Amino acid sequence: VSYEALEKHETTCGYQRLQCPHCQREILRKNLVGHQSECPALVAKCDDCKIVYKRAEAAREHSEIICLKKQLRDYQ
């Protein structure tokens, strides 16, 4: 990379290490999008019951039964 192109290269290089804003893990820029699609610390919100939970805790905090119970409580 020429000296003139170095600054642009440093900001777009796929091998630059970035920190995931959700789990704080260091990820290569080229892998960040893929990581964020499966990051366990990513927060999700159910459209049906409005429960907010981390992806890694989904089985414990947001199962189909929990969702239906919450919807029923809200309906009552």
XYZ file of C-alpha atoms in Angstrom:
76
model
C 0.000 0.000 0.000
C 1.418 3.373 -0.921
C 1.881 5.980 1.785
C -0.824 8.145 0.224
C -3.355 5.301 0.366
C -2.400 4.124 3.864
C -4.995 6.153 5.786
C -7.849 4.943 3.565
C -6.584 1.372 3.787
C -6.435 1.511 7.593
C -10.086 2.575 7.824
C -11.375 -0.045 5.362
C -9.012 -3.002 5.879
C -10.925 -6.217 6.566
C -8.155 -7.397 8.889
C -8.503 -4.454 11.260
C -9.593 -5.556 14.732
C -12.826 -4.008 15.976
C -14.716 -4.527 19.196
C -18.245 -5.919 19.052
C -20.496 -3.285 20.666
C -22.605 -6.018 22.267
C -20.163 -8.568 23.747
C -16.940 -6.497 23.628
C -15.121 -9.342 21.835
C -12.426 -8.400 19.306
C -13.500 -9.311 15.769
C -11.885 -8.737 12.388
C -13.776 -6.087 10.413
C -14.469 -8.624 7.644
C -16.176 -10.954 10.165
C -18.124 -8.357 12.160
C -21.411 -8.579 10.233
C -21.451 -12.376 10.519
C -20.593 -12.205 14.212
C -23.370 -9.713 14.927
C -25.915 -11.991 13.264
C -25.142 -14.628 15.904
C -23.643 -12.634 18.821
C -24.946 -14.135 22.094
C -24.996 -10.717 23.792
C -27.216 -9.102 21.174
C -30.478 -7.841 22.632
C -33.707 -8.888 20.938
C -37.333 -7.937 21.470
C -40.258 -10.214 20.744
C -42.859 -8.594 18.478
C -45.654 -10.605 20.100
C -45.060 -10.241 23.846
C -42.554 -7.336 23.894
C -40.118 -9.206 26.186
C -36.536 -7.942 25.797
C -33.789 -10.559 26.208
C -30.213 -11.368 25.220
C -29.882 -13.941 22.467
C -27.798 -16.245 24.719
C -30.576 -16.253 27.333
C -33.459 -16.797 24.900
C -34.148 -20.402 25.931
C -34.422 -19.396 29.574
C -36.083 -15.986 29.277
C -38.218 -16.292 26.152
C -39.627 -19.674 25.259
C -42.877 -20.138 23.375
C -44.667 -20.860 26.663
C -43.277 -17.733 28.350
C -44.320 -15.672 25.343
C -47.863 -17.026 25.330
C -48.228 -16.576 29.115
C -47.074 -12.961 28.849
C -49.514 -12.280 26.020
C -52.331 -13.815 28.038
C -51.477 -11.703 31.128
C -51.374 -8.579 28.985
C -54.677 -9.451 27.372
C -56.389 -9.896 30.738
